[in-house]
XYZ file of C-alpha atoms in Angstrom:
344
model
C -86.770 10.746 138.098
C -86.646 7.577 137.347
C -83.281 5.912 136.858
C -80.738 5.672 140.230
C -76.860 4.626 139.520
C -75.073 4.333 143.053
C -71.827 2.881 144.257
C -72.411 -1.166 145.627
C -74.399 -0.549 148.389
C -73.317 -2.065 151.847
C -75.042 -3.930 155.068
C -73.476 -2.552 157.915
C -75.744 -5.071 160.066
C -76.118 -8.441 158.367
C -77.426 -11.952 160.093
C -76.986 -14.809 157.701
C -77.353 -17.668 160.237
C -75.124 -20.779 159.479
C -75.636 -24.357 157.590
C -78.368 -24.879 155.409
C -79.637 -20.740 156.069
C -76.689 -19.763 155.455
C -76.303 -21.984 151.599
C -79.478 -20.071 151.256
C -79.493 -16.748 152.040
C -76.416 -15.467 151.213
C -77.201 -15.634 147.356
C -79.292 -12.953 148.797
C -77.591 -10.527 149.889
C -74.554 -11.064 147.615
C -76.620 -10.267 144.699
C -77.093 -6.767 145.726
C -74.588 -5.633 148.234
C -70.469 -5.494 148.390
C -70.086 -6.075 151.875
C -71.969 -6.614 155.285
C -70.994 -7.064 158.931
C -71.355 -9.872 159.986
C -73.698 -11.112 163.393
C -71.508 -13.407 165.309
C -74.806 -14.351 167.217
C -74.309 -17.945 166.356
C -75.308 -21.188 168.729
C -72.300 -21.201 170.154
C -71.758 -17.785 169.333
C -68.355 -17.105 167.466
C -65.820 -15.021 170.447
C -61.799 -15.601 169.257
C -60.872 -14.884 165.939
C -59.974 -18.214 164.570
C -63.700 -18.969 164.979
C -64.621 -15.702 163.553
C -61.926 -17.208 160.781
C -63.627 -20.279 160.260
C -67.288 -18.580 159.650
C -65.497 -16.236 157.306
C -64.333 -19.519 155.348
C -67.785 -20.833 155.740
C -70.042 -17.570 153.646
C -67.748 -17.161 151.336
C -67.947 -21.297 150.653
C -71.614 -20.427 150.769
C -71.489 -18.051 147.942
C -71.898 -18.307 144.147
C -69.305 -18.740 141.826
C -67.200 -15.625 141.048
C -69.478 -13.453 143.377
C -66.877 -10.389 144.884
C -68.592 -10.585 148.244
C -66.589 -9.396 151.202
C -68.102 -10.574 154.668
C -67.176 -7.992 157.510
C -66.642 -10.032 160.080
C -67.542 -9.321 164.213
C -66.326 -10.999 167.075
C -69.556 -11.578 170.284
C -68.326 -9.793 173.229
C -68.623 -11.632 176.710
C -67.169 -10.864 180.067
C -64.457 -13.556 179.215
C -63.445 -11.616 175.983
C -59.908 -11.509 175.359
C -58.695 -8.912 174.646
C -55.338 -9.739 173.000
C -56.595 -12.044 170.916
C -59.286 -9.642 169.429
C -56.919 -7.062 169.078
C -54.899 -9.771 166.856
C -57.561 -10.619 164.516
C -58.189 -6.757 164.564
C -54.952 -6.362 163.435
C -55.362 -9.245 160.801
C -57.962 -8.463 159.183
C -60.505 -10.993 160.717
C -62.807 -8.329 162.035
C -63.822 -5.545 160.845
C -65.841 -5.133 165.019
C -66.911 -6.210 167.862
C -70.762 -6.870 168.831
C -72.247 -6.189 172.184
C -75.311 -7.760 173.267
C -77.152 -7.172 176.905
C -77.664 -10.791 177.927
C -81.187 -11.906 177.178
C -82.043 -9.256 174.892
C -82.816 -10.805 171.395
C -82.447 -14.146 169.774
C -78.950 -15.573 170.591
C -77.668 -13.389 173.613
C -77.879 -15.725 176.587
C -73.999 -15.160 175.925
C -73.956 -11.362 176.288
C -73.115 -9.070 179.027
C -74.320 -8.848 182.462
C -72.138 -6.661 184.369
C -70.850 -3.583 182.177
C -68.096 -2.813 184.285
C -66.289 -6.489 183.334
C -66.371 -5.397 179.415
C -64.500 -2.675 180.669
C -60.695 -2.737 179.739
C -62.057 -4.815 176.946
C -63.797 -1.960 175.347
C -60.791 0.637 176.250
C -58.569 -2.077 174.477
C -60.502 -1.071 171.236
C -60.030 1.861 171.693
C -56.564 1.975 171.216
C -56.676 -0.212 168.737
C -59.427 1.547 166.706
C -62.457 -1.397 166.608
C -65.930 -0.182 165.999
C -68.335 -1.588 169.208
C -71.518 -2.111 167.852
C -74.289 -2.096 170.253
C -77.838 -3.468 170.710
C -79.007 -1.082 172.161
C -81.871 -2.449 174.582
C -81.898 -2.758 178.700
C -83.908 -5.883 179.949
C -84.988 -4.626 183.125
C -88.442 -6.075 183.769
C -89.444 -3.092 185.151
C -89.264 -1.388 181.690
C -91.336 -0.982 179.096
C -91.144 -3.381 175.916
C -91.605 -0.062 174.262
C -88.727 1.990 175.781
C -86.247 0.250 176.634
C -83.657 1.708 173.627
C -84.605 5.262 175.398
C -83.376 3.412 179.060
C -80.066 1.991 177.292
C -79.468 5.433 176.387
C -79.598 6.791 179.495
C -78.494 4.248 181.519
C -75.742 2.666 180.153
C -74.437 4.117 176.497
C -73.758 7.175 177.576
C -71.905 6.025 180.827
C -70.412 4.082 178.388
C -68.939 6.540 175.842
C -68.029 9.326 179.107
C -65.811 6.418 180.509
C -63.661 5.694 177.703
C -64.516 8.899 174.655
C -62.477 7.039 172.112
C -64.627 4.577 171.544
C -66.410 4.151 168.462
C -69.839 2.837 168.898
C -72.693 1.845 165.949
C -75.985 2.259 167.491
C -77.660 -0.612 166.069
C -80.988 -0.773 164.625
C -82.290 2.567 166.258
C -85.998 2.048 166.386
C -86.843 5.698 167.827
C -86.535 9.430 167.920
C -84.112 9.077 171.054
C -82.414 7.560 168.722
C -81.726 9.385 166.460
C -81.184 12.460 168.642
C -78.546 11.272 170.117
C -76.689 9.655 167.616
C -76.861 12.753 165.456
C -75.680 14.958 168.636
C -73.309 11.929 169.827
C -69.651 13.527 167.050
C -67.471 11.685 165.398
C -67.379 8.748 167.300
C -70.694 7.569 166.999
C -72.766 6.145 163.918
C -76.675 4.563 163.499
C -77.478 1.850 161.637
C -81.363 2.021 160.471
C -83.009 -1.208 159.240
C -85.487 -0.666 155.932
C -88.159 -2.247 157.585
C -88.034 -0.252 160.166
C -88.584 2.670 157.692
C -91.304 0.935 157.206
C -93.688 -0.288 160.028
C -94.955 0.511 163.232
C -96.132 -1.625 165.510
C -99.667 -1.594 164.238
C -98.529 -3.309 161.600
C -97.498 -6.473 164.276
C -100.649 -5.929 166.493
C -103.860 -4.286 164.594
C -106.092 -6.900 162.839
C -104.338 -10.175 164.671
C -100.729 -10.849 165.841
C -98.659 -10.826 161.924
C -95.407 -12.570 163.341
C -93.308 -11.598 160.434
C -92.715 -8.186 161.441
C -91.697 -8.940 164.986
C -88.323 -8.124 165.490
C -86.507 -6.664 168.015
C -85.825 -4.187 169.184
C -89.544 -4.172 168.850
C -91.042 -1.545 165.904
C -92.495 1.438 167.871
C -95.029 4.357 167.139
C -95.402 5.880 163.950
C -94.145 9.730 165.625
C -91.010 7.257 166.161
C -90.995 5.830 162.594
C -91.026 9.326 161.086
C -87.831 10.376 162.828
C -86.218 7.365 161.830
C -87.491 8.184 158.209
C -86.701 11.707 158.634
C -82.229 10.690 159.720
C -82.155 8.279 156.926
C -82.985 10.539 154.056
C -81.125 13.924 155.513
C -77.949 13.051 154.597
C -76.313 13.158 157.824
C -73.274 11.277 157.340
C -74.288 10.206 161.232
C -76.586 7.336 159.794
C -76.043 4.671 157.738
C -77.910 1.409 156.521
C -78.091 -1.949 158.696
C -80.926 -4.276 157.828
C -80.979 -6.933 160.301
C -81.805 -9.192 157.801
C -82.651 -11.503 160.095
C -84.090 -15.026 158.102
C -86.140 -18.002 160.263
C -87.166 -20.650 159.346
C -91.335 -20.405 158.538
C -92.185 -22.649 161.875
C -90.067 -21.047 163.851
C -91.936 -17.253 163.250
C -95.365 -18.972 163.150
C -95.777 -20.704 166.680
C -96.864 -19.325 170.522
C -93.226 -18.473 170.846
C -91.882 -16.590 167.225
C -88.465 -15.527 166.715
C -87.455 -12.415 166.244
C -86.429 -11.175 163.279
C -87.307 -9.834 159.792
C -86.594 -10.907 156.334
C -85.231 -7.952 154.385
C -82.856 -8.919 151.805
C -83.906 -10.338 148.473
C -86.032 -6.877 148.381
C -84.412 -4.148 150.771
C -82.948 -1.766 147.960
C -86.289 -1.511 145.770
C -87.713 -0.716 148.766
C -85.468 2.215 150.217
C -85.673 3.552 147.230
C -89.167 3.683 147.390
C -89.277 5.620 150.302
C -86.522 7.948 149.726
C -88.996 8.744 146.503
C -91.598 8.996 149.028
C -89.383 11.533 151.134
C -88.592 13.491 148.130
C -85.114 12.246 149.118
C -84.010 10.118 146.215
C -80.951 12.000 145.935
C -79.792 11.351 149.446
C -80.019 7.348 149.106
C -76.587 7.168 147.424
C -75.469 8.770 151.252
C -77.386 6.520 153.561
C -76.709 3.045 151.202
C -73.313 3.508 149.907
C -71.243 6.663 151.641
C -71.419 7.212 155.185
C -71.299 3.521 156.271
C -68.213 2.969 154.890
C -67.019 6.633 155.689
C -67.484 5.568 159.710
C -65.461 2.388 159.491
C -63.067 3.871 157.606
C -63.271 1.550 154.100
C -63.331 2.585 150.440
C -66.492 3.150 149.075
C -67.189 0.616 145.892
C -65.352 1.615 142.493
C -69.007 -0.961 141.494
C -71.732 0.250 140.758
C -75.474 -0.320 140.834
C -79.007 0.508 138.708
C -82.082 1.497 140.153
C -84.621 1.568 137.308
C -88.461 3.456 138.238
C -91.270 1.014 135.600
C -94.045 -1.334 136.547
C -94.421 -3.486 140.047
C -91.021 -5.693 141.088
C -92.759 -9.000 142.372
C -90.279 -10.368 144.221
C -90.666 -14.306 145.426
C -92.704 -14.369 148.789
C -90.219 -16.745 150.141
C -86.691 -18.745 150.019
C -86.696 -21.987 150.345
C -83.954 -23.412 152.387
C -82.859 -27.456 152.819
C -84.935 -27.172 155.965
C -88.211 -24.923 155.318
C -89.246 -21.933 153.295
C -88.244 -18.245 154.803
C -90.457 -15.119 154.887
C -89.905 -12.187 153.058
C -90.802 -8.827 154.383
C -93.417 -7.568 152.836
C -93.461 -3.760 152.633
C -97.180 -3.277 152.320
C -96.886 -1.546 149.394
C -95.925 -1.872 145.774
C -91.851 -1.548 144.873
C -91.784 0.115 141.205
C -88.133 0.467 141.705
C -85.822 -2.891 139.895
C -82.126 -3.167 140.370
C -81.202 -3.668 137.306
């Protein structure tokens, strides 16, 4: 197979930031994707419907003229989230989901949840109105190894939360473990899971072997090779539980390349080429459409795009190594392999 035509894919987990960064990176996603679930962890975070609407307007203003890209907004769940404001924003079509960050788990998560009992009324309201909860699934307990945080979160937090609110639709964001894939696969119609592009490509050796590689550092951190293999199996299976959420997360190079570098891989520029390469390696090009274009819309109750994109196999594609912003450069994720699939 040397050519693939797909319904225009969507990105079900995306960071666009704000200001100069937003203006620089939004066109990279809009070039390839029709829609994206936009993460709300700005500073300050997006916690009300009015703030989500204002952020949506800034995103639309940053897009190239004639772009058909649609940002799907979310609210940042806090222990003081107003259920009525949330429900109104959902009913008005301003938001499509709510994001749960355990406090301290990742970038700009200080305003996240510490006491899960305090958000139960909000979760129950979300279950009533059909608003999905997108979960950053890691515990932050000091006694839990960073490589075990996802598996422990499933046992200690996620499974009890779902049992207490069984009608709540939940997305396990950016799963990184075999345990995460197994739980999502067995979770029923109310549970889905996004898988990033970079977690299909790297394991923890990419970060640590031969010196620290800050541009492969992300949260949740990449795990052992056995987990990468499990994620590839899940993504390429065609199982509707799994769909693409790049977690493309731009940071300025000086903020990545320092003594306490930021977590995140910027993959918006070359994600579709990388995915085609991965799915071809797995002998599963026929499953790429389900993962990138169909399973996500089905979970969120949205139509599959009636637009198409075409990927053609040929000579290796020369993607830029960096994206320039008004505040400095952002490094594009390097998959450490040639990319032969070009988006026409």
